[in-house]
PDB file of C-alpha atoms in Angstrom:
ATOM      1  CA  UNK A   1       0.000   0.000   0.000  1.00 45.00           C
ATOM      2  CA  UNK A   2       1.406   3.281  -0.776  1.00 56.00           C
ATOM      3  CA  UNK A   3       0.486   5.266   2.718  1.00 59.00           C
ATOM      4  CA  UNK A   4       2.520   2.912   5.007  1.00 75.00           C
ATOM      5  CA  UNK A   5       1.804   5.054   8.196  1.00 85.00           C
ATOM      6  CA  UNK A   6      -0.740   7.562   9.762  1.00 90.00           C
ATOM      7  CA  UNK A   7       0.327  10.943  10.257  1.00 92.00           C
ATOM      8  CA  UNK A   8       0.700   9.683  14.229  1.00 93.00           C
ATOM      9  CA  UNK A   9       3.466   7.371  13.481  1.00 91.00           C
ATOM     10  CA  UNK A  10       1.438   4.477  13.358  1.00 92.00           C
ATOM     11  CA  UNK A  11       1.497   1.757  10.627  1.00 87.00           C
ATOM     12  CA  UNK A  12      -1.226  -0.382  12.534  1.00 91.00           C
ATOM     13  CA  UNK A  13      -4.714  -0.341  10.807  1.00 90.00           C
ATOM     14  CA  UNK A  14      -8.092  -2.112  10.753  1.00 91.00           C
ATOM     15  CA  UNK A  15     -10.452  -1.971   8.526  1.00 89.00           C
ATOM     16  CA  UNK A  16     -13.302   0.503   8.775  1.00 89.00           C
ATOM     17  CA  UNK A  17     -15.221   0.012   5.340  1.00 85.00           C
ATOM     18  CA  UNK A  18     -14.563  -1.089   1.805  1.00 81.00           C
ATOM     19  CA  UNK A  19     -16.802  -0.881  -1.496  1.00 78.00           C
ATOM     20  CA  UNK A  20     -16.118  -0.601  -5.372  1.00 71.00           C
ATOM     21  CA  UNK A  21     -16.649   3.002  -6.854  1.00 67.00           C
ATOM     22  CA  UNK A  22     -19.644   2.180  -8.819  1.00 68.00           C
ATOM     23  CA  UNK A  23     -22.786   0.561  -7.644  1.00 65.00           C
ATOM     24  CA  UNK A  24     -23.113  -3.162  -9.606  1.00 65.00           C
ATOM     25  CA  UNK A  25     -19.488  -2.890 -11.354  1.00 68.00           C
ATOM     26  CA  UNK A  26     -17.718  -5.565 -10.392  1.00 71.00           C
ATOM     27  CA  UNK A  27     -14.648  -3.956 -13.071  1.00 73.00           C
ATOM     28  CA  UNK A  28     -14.970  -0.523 -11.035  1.00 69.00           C
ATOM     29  CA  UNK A  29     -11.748   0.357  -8.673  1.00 70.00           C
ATOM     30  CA  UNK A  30     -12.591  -1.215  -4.879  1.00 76.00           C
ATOM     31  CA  UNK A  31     -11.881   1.481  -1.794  1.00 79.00           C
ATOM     32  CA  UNK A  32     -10.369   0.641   1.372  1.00 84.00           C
ATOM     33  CA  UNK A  33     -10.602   2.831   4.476  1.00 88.00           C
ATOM     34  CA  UNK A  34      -9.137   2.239   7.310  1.00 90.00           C
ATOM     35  CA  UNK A  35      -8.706   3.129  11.190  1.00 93.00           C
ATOM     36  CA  UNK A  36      -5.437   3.981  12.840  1.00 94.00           C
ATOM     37  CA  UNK A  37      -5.597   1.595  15.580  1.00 94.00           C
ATOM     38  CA  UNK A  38      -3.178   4.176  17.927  1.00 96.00           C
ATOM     39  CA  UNK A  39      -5.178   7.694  17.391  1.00 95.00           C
ATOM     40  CA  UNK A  40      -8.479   6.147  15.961  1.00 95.00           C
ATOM     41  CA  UNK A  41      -7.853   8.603  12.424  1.00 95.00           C
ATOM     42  CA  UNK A  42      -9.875   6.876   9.684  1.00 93.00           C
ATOM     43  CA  UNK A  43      -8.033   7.341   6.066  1.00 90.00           C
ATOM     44  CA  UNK A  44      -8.422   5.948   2.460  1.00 83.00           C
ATOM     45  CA  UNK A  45      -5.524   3.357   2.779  1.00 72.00           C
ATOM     46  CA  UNK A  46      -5.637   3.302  -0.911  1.00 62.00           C
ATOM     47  CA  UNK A  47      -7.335   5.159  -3.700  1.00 47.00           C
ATOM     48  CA  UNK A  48      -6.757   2.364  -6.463  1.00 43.00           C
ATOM     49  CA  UNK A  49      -4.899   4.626  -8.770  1.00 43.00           C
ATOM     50  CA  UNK A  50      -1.797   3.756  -7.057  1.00 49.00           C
ATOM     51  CA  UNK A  51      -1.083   7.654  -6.098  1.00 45.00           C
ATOM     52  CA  UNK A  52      -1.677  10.529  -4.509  1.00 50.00           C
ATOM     53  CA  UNK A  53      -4.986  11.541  -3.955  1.00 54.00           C
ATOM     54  CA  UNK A  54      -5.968  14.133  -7.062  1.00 56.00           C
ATOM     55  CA  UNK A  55      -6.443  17.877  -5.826  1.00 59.00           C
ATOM     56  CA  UNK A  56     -10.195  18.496  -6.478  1.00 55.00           C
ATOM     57  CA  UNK A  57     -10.696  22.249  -6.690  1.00 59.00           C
ATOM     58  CA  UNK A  58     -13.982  24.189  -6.589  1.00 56.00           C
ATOM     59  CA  UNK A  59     -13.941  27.188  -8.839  1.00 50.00           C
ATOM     60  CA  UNK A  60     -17.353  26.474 -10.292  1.00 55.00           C
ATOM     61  CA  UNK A  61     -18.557  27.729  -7.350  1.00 58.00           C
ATOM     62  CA  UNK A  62     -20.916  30.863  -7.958  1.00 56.00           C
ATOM     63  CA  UNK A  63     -22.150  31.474  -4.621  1.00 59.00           C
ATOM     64  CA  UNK A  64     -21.436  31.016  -0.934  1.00 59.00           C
ATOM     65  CA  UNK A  65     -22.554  27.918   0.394  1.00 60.00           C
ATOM     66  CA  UNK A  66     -23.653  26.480   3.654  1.00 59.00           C
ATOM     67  CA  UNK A  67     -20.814  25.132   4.613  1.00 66.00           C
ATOM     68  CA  UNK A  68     -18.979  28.498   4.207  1.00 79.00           C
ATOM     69  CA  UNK A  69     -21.106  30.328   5.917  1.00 80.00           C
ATOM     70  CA  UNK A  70     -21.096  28.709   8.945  1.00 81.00           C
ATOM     71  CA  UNK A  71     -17.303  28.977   8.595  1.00 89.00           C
ATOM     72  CA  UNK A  72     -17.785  32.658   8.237  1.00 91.00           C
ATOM     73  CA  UNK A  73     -19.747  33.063  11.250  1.00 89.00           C
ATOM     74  CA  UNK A  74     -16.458  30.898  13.098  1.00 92.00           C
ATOM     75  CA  UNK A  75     -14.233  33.273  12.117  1.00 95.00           C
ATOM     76  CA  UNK A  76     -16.458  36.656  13.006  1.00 95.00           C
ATOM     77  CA  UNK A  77     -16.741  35.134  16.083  1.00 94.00           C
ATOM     78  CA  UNK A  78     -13.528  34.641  17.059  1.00 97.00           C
ATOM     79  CA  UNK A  79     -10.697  36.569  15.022  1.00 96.00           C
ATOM     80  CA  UNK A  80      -8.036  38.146  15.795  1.00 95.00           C
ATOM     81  CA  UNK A  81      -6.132  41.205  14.490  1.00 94.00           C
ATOM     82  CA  UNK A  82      -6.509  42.765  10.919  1.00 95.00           C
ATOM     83  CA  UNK A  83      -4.763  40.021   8.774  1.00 97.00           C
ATOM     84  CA  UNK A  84      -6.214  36.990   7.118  1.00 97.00           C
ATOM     85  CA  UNK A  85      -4.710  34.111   4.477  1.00 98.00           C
ATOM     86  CA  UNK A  86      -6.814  31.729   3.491  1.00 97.00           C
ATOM     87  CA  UNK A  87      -4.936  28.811   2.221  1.00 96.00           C
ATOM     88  CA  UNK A  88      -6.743  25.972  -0.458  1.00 92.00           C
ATOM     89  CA  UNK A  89      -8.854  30.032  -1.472  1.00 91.00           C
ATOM     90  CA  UNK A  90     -10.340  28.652  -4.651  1.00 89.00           C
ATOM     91  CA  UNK A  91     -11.771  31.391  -6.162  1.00 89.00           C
ATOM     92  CA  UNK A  92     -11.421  33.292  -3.085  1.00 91.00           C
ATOM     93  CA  UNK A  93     -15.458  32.557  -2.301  1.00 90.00           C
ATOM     94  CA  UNK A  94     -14.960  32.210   0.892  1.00 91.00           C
ATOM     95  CA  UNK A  95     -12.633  35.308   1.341  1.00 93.00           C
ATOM     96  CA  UNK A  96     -15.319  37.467   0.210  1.00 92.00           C
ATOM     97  CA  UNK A  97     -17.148  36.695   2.428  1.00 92.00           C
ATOM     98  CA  UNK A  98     -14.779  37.384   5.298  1.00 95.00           C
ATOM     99  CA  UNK A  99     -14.045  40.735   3.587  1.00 94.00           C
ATOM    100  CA  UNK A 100     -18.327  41.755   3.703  1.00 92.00           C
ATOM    101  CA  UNK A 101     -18.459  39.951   6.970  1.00 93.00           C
ATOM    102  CA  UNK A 102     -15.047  42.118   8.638  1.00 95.00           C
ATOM    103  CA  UNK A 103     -14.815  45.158   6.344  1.00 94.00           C
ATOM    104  CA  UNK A 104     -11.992  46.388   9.478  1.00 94.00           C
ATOM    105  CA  UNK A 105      -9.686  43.459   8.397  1.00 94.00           C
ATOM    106  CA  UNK A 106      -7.195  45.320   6.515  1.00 90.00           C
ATOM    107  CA  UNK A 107      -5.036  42.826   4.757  1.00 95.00           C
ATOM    108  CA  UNK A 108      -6.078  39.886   2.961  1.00 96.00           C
ATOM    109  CA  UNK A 109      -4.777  37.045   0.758  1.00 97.00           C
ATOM    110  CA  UNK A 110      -5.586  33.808  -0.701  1.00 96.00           C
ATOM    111  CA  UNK A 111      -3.464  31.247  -2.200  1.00 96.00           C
ATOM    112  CA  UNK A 112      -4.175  27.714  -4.142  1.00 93.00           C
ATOM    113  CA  UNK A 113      -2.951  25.418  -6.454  1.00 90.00           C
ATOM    114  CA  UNK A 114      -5.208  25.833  -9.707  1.00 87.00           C
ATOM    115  CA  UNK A 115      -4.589  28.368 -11.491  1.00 88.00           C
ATOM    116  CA  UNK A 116      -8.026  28.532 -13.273  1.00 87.00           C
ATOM    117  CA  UNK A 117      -9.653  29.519 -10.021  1.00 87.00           C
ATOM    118  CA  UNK A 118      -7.263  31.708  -9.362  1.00 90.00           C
ATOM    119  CA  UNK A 119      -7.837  33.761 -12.462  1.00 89.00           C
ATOM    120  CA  UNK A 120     -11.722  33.457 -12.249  1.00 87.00           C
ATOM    121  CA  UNK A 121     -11.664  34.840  -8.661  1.00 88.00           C
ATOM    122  CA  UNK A 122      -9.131  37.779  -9.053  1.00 91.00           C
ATOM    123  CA  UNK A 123     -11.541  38.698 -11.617  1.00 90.00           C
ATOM    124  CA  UNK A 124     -14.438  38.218  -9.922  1.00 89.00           C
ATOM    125  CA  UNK A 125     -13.663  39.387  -6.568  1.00 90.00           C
ATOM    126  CA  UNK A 126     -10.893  41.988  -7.089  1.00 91.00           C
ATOM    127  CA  UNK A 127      -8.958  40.058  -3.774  1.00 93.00           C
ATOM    128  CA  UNK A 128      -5.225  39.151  -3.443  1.00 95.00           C
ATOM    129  CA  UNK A 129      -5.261  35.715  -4.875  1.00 95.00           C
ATOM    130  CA  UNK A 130      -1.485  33.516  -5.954  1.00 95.00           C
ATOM    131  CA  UNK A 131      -1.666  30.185  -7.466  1.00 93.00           C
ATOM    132  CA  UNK A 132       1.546  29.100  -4.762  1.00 93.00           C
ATOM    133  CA  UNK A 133       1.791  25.995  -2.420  1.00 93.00           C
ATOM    134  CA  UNK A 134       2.187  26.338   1.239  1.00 95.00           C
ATOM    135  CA  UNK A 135       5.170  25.839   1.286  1.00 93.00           C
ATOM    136  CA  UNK A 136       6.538  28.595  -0.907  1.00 93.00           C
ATOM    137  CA  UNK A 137       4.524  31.530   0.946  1.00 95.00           C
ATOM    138  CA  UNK A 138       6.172  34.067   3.426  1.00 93.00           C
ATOM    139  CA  UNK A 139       4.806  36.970   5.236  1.00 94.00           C
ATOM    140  CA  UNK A 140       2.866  37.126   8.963  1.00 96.00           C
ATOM    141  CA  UNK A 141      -0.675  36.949   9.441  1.00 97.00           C
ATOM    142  CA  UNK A 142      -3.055  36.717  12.190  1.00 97.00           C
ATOM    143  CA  UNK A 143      -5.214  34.350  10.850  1.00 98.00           C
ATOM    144  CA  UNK A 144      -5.167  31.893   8.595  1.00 98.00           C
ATOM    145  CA  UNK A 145      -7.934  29.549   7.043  1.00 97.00           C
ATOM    146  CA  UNK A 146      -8.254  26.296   5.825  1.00 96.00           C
ATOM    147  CA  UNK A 147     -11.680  25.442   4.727  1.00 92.00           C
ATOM    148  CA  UNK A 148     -11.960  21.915   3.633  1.00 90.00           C
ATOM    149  CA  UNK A 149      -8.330  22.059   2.558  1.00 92.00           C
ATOM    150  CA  UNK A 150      -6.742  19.760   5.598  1.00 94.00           C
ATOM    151  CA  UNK A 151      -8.134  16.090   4.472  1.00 92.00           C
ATOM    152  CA  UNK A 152      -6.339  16.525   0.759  1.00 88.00           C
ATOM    153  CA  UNK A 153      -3.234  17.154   2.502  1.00 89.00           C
ATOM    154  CA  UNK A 154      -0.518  14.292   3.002  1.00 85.00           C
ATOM    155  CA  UNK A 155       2.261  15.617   4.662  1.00 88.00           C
ATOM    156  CA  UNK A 156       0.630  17.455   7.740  1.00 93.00           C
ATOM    157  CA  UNK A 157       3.632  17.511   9.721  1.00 94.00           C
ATOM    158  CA  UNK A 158       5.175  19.890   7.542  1.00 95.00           C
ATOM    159  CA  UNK A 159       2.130  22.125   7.161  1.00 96.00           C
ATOM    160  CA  UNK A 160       1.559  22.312  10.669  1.00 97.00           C
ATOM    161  CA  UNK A 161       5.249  23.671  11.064  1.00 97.00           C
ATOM    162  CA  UNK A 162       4.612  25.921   8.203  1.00 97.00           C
ATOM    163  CA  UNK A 163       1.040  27.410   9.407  1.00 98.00           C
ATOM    164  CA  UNK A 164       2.929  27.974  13.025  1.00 97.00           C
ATOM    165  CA  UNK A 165       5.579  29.788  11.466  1.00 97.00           C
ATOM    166  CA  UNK A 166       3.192  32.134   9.238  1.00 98.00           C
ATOM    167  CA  UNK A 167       1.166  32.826  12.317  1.00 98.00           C
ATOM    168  CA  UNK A 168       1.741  35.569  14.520  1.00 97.00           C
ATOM    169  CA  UNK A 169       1.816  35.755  18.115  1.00 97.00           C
ATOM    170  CA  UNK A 170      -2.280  35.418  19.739  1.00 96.00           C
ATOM    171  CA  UNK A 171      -3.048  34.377  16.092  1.00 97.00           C
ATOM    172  CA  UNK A 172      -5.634  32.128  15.430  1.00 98.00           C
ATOM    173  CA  UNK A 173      -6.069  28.842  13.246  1.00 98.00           C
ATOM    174  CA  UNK A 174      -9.472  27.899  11.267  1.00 98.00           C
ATOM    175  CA  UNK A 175     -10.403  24.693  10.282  1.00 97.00           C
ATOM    176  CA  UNK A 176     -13.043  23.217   8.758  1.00 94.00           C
ATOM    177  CA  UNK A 177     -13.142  19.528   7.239  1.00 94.00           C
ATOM    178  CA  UNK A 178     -15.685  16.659   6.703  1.00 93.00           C
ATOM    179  CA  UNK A 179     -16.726  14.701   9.952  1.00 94.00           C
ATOM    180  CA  UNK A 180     -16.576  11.078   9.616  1.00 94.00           C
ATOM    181  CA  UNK A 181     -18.675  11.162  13.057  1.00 93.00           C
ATOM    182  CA  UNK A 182     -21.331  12.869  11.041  1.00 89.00           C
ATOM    183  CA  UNK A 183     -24.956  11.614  10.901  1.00 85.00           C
ATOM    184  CA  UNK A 184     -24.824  10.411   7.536  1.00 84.00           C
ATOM    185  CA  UNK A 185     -21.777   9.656   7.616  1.00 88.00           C
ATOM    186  CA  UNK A 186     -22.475   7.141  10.094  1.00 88.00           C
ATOM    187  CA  UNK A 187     -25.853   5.549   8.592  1.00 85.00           C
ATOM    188  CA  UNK A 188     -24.748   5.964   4.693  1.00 82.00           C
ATOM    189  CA  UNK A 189     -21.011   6.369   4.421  1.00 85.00           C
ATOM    190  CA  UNK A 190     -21.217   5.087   0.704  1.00 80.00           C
ATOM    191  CA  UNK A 191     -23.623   7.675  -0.242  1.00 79.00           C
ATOM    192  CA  UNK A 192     -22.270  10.269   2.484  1.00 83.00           C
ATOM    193  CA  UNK A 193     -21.680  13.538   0.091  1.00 79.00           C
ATOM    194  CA  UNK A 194     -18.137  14.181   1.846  1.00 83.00           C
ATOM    195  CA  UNK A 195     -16.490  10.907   1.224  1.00 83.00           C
ATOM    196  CA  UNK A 196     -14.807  11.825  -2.288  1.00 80.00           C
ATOM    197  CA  UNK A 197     -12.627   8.722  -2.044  1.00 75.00           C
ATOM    198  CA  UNK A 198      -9.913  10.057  -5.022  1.00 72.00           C
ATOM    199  CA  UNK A 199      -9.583  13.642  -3.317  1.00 80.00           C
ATOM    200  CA  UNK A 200     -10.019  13.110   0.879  1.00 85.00           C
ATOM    201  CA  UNK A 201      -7.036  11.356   2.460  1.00 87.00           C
ATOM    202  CA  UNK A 202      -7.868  11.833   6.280  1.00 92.00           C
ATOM    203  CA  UNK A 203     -11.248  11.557   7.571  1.00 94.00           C
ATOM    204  CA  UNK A 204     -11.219  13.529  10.863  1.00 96.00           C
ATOM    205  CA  UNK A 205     -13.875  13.731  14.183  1.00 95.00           C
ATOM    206  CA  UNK A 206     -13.343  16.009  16.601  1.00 95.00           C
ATOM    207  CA  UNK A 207     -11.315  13.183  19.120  1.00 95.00           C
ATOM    208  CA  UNK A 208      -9.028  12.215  16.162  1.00 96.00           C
ATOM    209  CA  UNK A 209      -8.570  16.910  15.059  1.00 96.00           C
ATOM    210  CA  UNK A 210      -7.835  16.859  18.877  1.00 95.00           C
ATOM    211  CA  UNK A 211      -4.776  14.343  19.092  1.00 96.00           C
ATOM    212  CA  UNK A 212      -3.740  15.589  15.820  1.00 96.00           C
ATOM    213  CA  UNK A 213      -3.141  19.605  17.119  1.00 96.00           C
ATOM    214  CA  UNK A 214      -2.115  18.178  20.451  1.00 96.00           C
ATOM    215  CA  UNK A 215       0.403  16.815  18.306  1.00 96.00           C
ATOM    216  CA  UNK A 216       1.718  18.997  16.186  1.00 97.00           C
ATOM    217  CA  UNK A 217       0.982  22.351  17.769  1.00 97.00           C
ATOM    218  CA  UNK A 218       0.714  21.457  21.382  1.00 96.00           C
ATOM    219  CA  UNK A 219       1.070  25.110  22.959  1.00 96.00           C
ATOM    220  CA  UNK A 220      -2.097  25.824  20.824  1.00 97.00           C
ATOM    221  CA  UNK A 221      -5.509  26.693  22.551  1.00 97.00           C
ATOM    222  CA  UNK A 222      -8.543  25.191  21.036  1.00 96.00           C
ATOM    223  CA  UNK A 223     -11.001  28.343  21.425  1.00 96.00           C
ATOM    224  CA  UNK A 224     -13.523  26.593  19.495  1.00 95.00           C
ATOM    225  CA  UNK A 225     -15.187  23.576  18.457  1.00 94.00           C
ATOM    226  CA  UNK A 226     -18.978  22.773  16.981  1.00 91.00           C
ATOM    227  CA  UNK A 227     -20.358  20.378  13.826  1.00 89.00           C
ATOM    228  CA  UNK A 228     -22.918  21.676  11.091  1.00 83.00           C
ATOM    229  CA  UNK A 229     -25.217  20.172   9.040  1.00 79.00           C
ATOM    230  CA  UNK A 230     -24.410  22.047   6.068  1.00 70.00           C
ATOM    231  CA  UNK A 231     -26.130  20.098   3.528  1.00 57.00           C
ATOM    232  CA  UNK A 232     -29.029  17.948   3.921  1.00 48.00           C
ATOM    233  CA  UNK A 233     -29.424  14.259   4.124  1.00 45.00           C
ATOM    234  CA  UNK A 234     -29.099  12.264   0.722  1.00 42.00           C
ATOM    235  CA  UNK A 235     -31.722  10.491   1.677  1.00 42.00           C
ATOM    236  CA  UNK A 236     -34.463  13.002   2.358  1.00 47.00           C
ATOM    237  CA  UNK A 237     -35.114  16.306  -0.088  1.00 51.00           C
ATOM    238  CA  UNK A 238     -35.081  20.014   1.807  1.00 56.00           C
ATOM    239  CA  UNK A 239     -38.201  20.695   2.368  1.00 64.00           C
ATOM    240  CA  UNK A 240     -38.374  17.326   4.526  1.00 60.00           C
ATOM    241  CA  UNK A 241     -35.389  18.377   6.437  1.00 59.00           C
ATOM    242  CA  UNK A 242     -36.713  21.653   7.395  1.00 69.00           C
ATOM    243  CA  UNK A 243     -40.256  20.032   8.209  1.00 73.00           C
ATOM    244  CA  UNK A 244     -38.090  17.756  10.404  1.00 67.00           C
ATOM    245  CA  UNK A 245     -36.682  20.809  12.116  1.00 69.00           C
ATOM    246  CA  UNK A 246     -40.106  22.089  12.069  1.00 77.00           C
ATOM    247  CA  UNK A 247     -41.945  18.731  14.039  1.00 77.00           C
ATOM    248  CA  UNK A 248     -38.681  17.743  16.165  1.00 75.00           C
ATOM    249  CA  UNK A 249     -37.655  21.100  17.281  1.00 74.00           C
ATOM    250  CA  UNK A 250     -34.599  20.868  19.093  1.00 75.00           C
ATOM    251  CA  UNK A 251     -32.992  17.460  17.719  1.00 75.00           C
ATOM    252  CA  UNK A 252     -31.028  19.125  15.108  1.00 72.00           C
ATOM    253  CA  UNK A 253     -29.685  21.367  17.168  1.00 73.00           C
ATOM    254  CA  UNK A 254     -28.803  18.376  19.572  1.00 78.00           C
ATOM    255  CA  UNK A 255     -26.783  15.832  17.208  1.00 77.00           C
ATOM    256  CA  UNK A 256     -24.655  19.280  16.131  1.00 78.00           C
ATOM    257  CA  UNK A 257     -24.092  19.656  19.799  1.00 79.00           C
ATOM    258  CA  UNK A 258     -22.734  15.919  19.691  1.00 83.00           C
ATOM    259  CA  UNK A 259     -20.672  16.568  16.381  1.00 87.00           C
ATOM    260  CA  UNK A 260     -22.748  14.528  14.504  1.00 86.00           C
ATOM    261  CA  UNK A 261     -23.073  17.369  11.840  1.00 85.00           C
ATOM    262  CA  UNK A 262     -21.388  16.895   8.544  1.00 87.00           C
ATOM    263  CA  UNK A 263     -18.901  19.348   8.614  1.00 89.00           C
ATOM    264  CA  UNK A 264     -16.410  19.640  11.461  1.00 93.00           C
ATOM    265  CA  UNK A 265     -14.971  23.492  12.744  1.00 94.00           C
ATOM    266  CA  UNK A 266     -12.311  24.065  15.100  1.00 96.00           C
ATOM    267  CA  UNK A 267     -10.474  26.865  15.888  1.00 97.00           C
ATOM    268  CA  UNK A 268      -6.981  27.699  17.661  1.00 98.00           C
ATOM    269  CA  UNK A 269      -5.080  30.607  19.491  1.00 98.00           C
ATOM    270  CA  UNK A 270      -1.589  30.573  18.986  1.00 97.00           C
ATOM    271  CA  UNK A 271       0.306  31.563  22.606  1.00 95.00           C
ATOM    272  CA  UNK A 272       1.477  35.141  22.612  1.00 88.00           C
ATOM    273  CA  UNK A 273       4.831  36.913  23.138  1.00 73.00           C
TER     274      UNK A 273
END
């Protein structure tokens, strides 16, 4: 298998589910996920094409979505300073956002890895937007984002280090990423929306987000943590969800409280001087 070991260190696995790509094709690729038996991390062991998991970007997007603006009302909540990167940007969507959201944050910038959604969002949103890696960016910022960017990435040792050393002093840390704990993930992970077996590596809950920043960026404060239902259930159309929230008032609100949501936001202050 081509990921030998979790990003804890561990190369000792069981399996956690397995199913072909296509329903009724017994030709179609098979996927294996597995759990890390030592931090509990469930991954795609292997995504069948024998590489690294593709980089899916989003620059189709036209609009902001639920997901980001529940991330949006994160960050309002609980930003620091008047600096903001936004790393995995797309078309800088989400940026936006921030900018209409926290028109006193002076300085921001966005950086991803296609350049077509680069181009469309400089265009479309006028913001400060680099097709670079991670890796290759320098400056100081109070806060940076990552917005369904963390489960694509392999290496998150490295990135960890890196985020730490773009982060100033009380700066804070956004995340938001797919929760394996979710509802539907839990009753239909085939048909679960957030799978996306050839672009998610890591499939994160909040216990397994925890060890992983305890980890890598133990001085860190988490400041927040909460799950969202962002989109609703495969299996029933919107207006049954909202006459669900409607008749069971209360229970929605309840399994987010749990982190049983599908999407999965943390946040972290960085110690000061």
């Amino acid at each position: 298998m081509i990921y030998e070991k979790c990003w804890c260190g561990s190369g000792e696995f069981k399996k956690h589910a397995g199913f072909r790509i296509k329903f009724f094709d017994r030709s179609s690729p098979k996927i294996e996920i597995v759990e890390c038996k030592n931090c509990r991390t469930i991954r795609m062991y292997d995504n069948s094409l024998k590489a690294i998991p593709d980089y899916q970007s989003s620059y189709e997007y036209q609009k902001l979505s639920g997901r980001h603006s529940r991330t949006i009302q994160t960050i309002a909540q609980n930003y620091f300073g008047t600096s903001v990167l936004d790393v995995g940007c797309n078309t800088g969507i989400l940026l936006s956002g921030v900018k209409n959201e926290l028109p006193q944050i002076g300085k921001l910038k966005g950086i991803d890895l296609d350049e077509k959604a680069i181009i469309t969002g400089k265009e479309k949103y006028g913001l400060d937007l680099e097709a670079k890696d991670l890796a290759e960016l320098d400056g100081k910022y109070d806060n940076i984002i990552l917005c369904h960017t963390l489960e694509h990435i392999l290496e998150l040792e490295e990135t960890f280090q890196k985020l730490d050393e773009l982060l100033n002093p009380n700066g804070r840390l956004f995340f938001s990423v797919p929760n394996i704990k979710s509802f539907n993930a839990r009753t239909a992970l085939r048909l679960w929306k957030s799978l996306s077996p050839k672009y998610h590596l890591w499939y994160f809950d909040i216990n397994s987000m925890t060890k992983c920043f305890n980890k890598f960026l133990p001085e860190y404060k988490v400041i927040h943590s909460s799950s969202y239902f962002t989109w609703a259930p495969l299996y029933y159309s919107e207006p049954v969800w909202k006459i669900m929230r409607k008749q069971t008032p209360g229970l929605v609100e309840k399994l987010e409280n749990n982190f049983w949501g599908d999407q999965l936001d943390v946040a972290l202050q960085k110690p000061g001087n």
